[in-house]
Amino acid sequence: MGKGDKRSTKGKIWRGSHGKKRAKKSNKPQPSVESIPKQAQ
């Protein structure tokens, strides 16, 4: 496990790749509480 390992976090940082263990930050806007409509029961 080191810089040459594709699966380790250190290896992903060294290669500049992303994945499950090193996810990219998404630019999706977070849904606000007010925008979610409440369903009538």
Short mmCIF file of N, CA and C in Angstrom, two decimals:
data_model
loop_
_atom_site.label_atom_id
_atom_site.label_comp_id
_atom_site.label_asym_id
_atom_site.label_seq_id
_atom_site.Cartn_x
_atom_site.Cartn_y
_atom_site.Cartn_z
N MET A 1 0.85 -1.18 0.00
CA MET A 1 0.00 0.00 0.00
C MET A 1 0.90 1.24 0.00
N GLY A 2 0.75 2.01 -1.03
CA GLY A 2 1.55 3.22 -1.14
C GLY A 2 1.08 4.08 -2.29
N LYS A 3 1.98 4.89 -2.79
CA LYS A 3 1.63 5.81 -3.87
C LYS A 3 1.28 5.10 -5.17
N GLY A 4 1.83 3.93 -5.40
CA GLY A 4 1.55 3.19 -6.63
C GLY A 4 0.26 2.40 -6.61
N ASP A 5 -0.39 2.32 -5.44
CA ASP A 5 -1.61 1.52 -5.30
C ASP A 5 -2.83 2.34 -5.72
N LYS A 6 -3.55 1.87 -6.74
CA LYS A 6 -4.73 2.58 -7.26
C LYS A 6 -5.85 2.66 -6.23
N ARG A 7 -5.93 1.65 -5.35
CA ARG A 7 -7.08 1.55 -4.45
C ARG A 7 -6.93 2.34 -3.16
N SER A 8 -5.70 2.71 -2.78
CA SER A 8 -5.51 3.43 -1.53
C SER A 8 -5.73 4.93 -1.73
N THR A 9 -6.06 5.60 -0.66
CA THR A 9 -6.30 7.05 -0.72
C THR A 9 -5.03 7.78 -1.12
N LYS A 10 -3.90 7.35 -0.58
CA LYS A 10 -2.62 7.98 -0.91
C LYS A 10 -2.29 7.83 -2.39
N GLY A 11 -2.59 6.65 -2.95
CA GLY A 11 -2.36 6.41 -4.36
C GLY A 11 -3.28 7.23 -5.24
N LYS A 12 -4.51 7.42 -4.79
CA LYS A 12 -5.48 8.22 -5.56
C LYS A 12 -5.08 9.69 -5.56
N ILE A 13 -4.59 10.19 -4.44
CA ILE A 13 -4.12 11.57 -4.36
C ILE A 13 -2.91 11.74 -5.29
N TRP A 14 -1.99 10.80 -5.27
CA TRP A 14 -0.78 10.85 -6.09
C TRP A 14 -1.11 10.82 -7.58
N ARG A 15 -2.08 9.98 -7.96
CA ARG A 15 -2.48 9.88 -9.36
C ARG A 15 -3.42 11.01 -9.78
N GLY A 16 -4.15 11.56 -8.82
CA GLY A 16 -5.13 12.60 -9.13
C GLY A 16 -6.46 12.03 -9.57
N SER A 17 -6.74 10.77 -9.18
CA SER A 17 -8.00 10.15 -9.55
C SER A 17 -8.98 10.20 -8.37
N HIS A 18 -10.22 9.87 -8.66
CA HIS A 18 -11.27 9.89 -7.64
C HIS A 18 -12.04 8.58 -7.69
N GLY A 19 -12.89 8.35 -6.70
CA GLY A 19 -13.68 7.14 -6.64
C GLY A 19 -14.50 7.10 -5.37
N LYS A 20 -14.84 5.89 -4.93
CA LYS A 20 -15.65 5.70 -3.73
C LYS A 20 -14.91 6.20 -2.49
N LYS A 21 -13.63 5.88 -2.40
CA LYS A 21 -12.85 6.26 -1.22
C LYS A 21 -12.41 7.71 -1.24
N ARG A 22 -12.42 8.33 -2.44
CA ARG A 22 -12.00 9.73 -2.57
C ARG A 22 -12.97 10.41 -3.52
N ALA A 23 -14.12 10.75 -3.00
CA ALA A 23 -15.17 11.34 -3.83
C ALA A 23 -14.90 12.82 -4.09
N LYS A 24 -15.36 13.30 -5.26
CA LYS A 24 -15.24 14.71 -5.60
C LYS A 24 -16.33 15.49 -4.89
N LYS A 25 -16.07 16.75 -4.60
CA LYS A 25 -17.11 17.61 -4.03
C LYS A 25 -18.08 17.96 -5.14
N SER A 26 -19.37 17.78 -4.89
CA SER A 26 -20.38 18.08 -5.91
C SER A 26 -20.80 19.54 -5.78
N ASN A 27 -21.17 20.13 -6.91
CA ASN A 27 -21.64 21.52 -6.94
C ASN A 27 -23.16 21.61 -6.92
N LYS A 28 -23.82 20.51 -6.57
CA LYS A 28 -25.28 20.50 -6.53
C LYS A 28 -25.76 21.35 -5.36
N PRO A 29 -26.77 22.19 -5.58
CA PRO A 29 -27.30 22.98 -4.46
C PRO A 29 -28.06 22.08 -3.48
N GLN A 30 -27.85 22.31 -2.20
CA GLN A 30 -28.52 21.51 -1.18
C GLN A 30 -29.98 21.92 -1.11
N PRO A 31 -30.92 20.96 -1.06
CA PRO A 31 -32.34 21.32 -0.97
C PRO A 31 -32.65 21.93 0.39
N SER A 32 -33.35 23.06 0.37
CA SER A 32 -33.70 23.71 1.63
C SER A 32 -34.96 23.06 2.20
N VAL A 33 -35.19 23.26 3.47
CA VAL A 33 -36.33 22.65 4.16
C VAL A 33 -37.64 23.24 3.63
N GLU A 34 -37.63 24.53 3.29
CA GLU A 34 -38.84 25.21 2.84
C GLU A 34 -39.30 24.75 1.46
N SER A 35 -38.37 24.31 0.61
CA SER A 35 -38.73 23.96 -0.76
C SER A 35 -39.41 22.59 -0.89
N ILE A 36 -39.33 21.76 0.14
CA ILE A 36 -39.94 20.43 0.10
C ILE A 36 -41.42 20.56 0.49
N PRO A 37 -42.35 20.27 -0.44
CA PRO A 37 -43.78 20.39 -0.10
C PRO A 37 -44.22 19.26 0.83
N LYS A 38 -45.07 19.61 1.79
CA LYS A 38 -45.61 18.59 2.69
C LYS A 38 -46.85 17.99 2.06
N GLN A 39 -46.97 16.68 2.12
CA GLN A 39 -48.12 16.00 1.53
C GLN A 39 -49.25 15.94 2.56
N ALA A 40 -50.47 16.25 2.11
CA ALA A 40 -51.64 16.21 2.99
C ALA A 40 -52.06 14.77 3.20
N GLN A 41 -52.37 14.47 4.45
CA GLN A 41 -52.78 13.09 4.76
C GLN A 41 -54.25 13.03 5.07
#
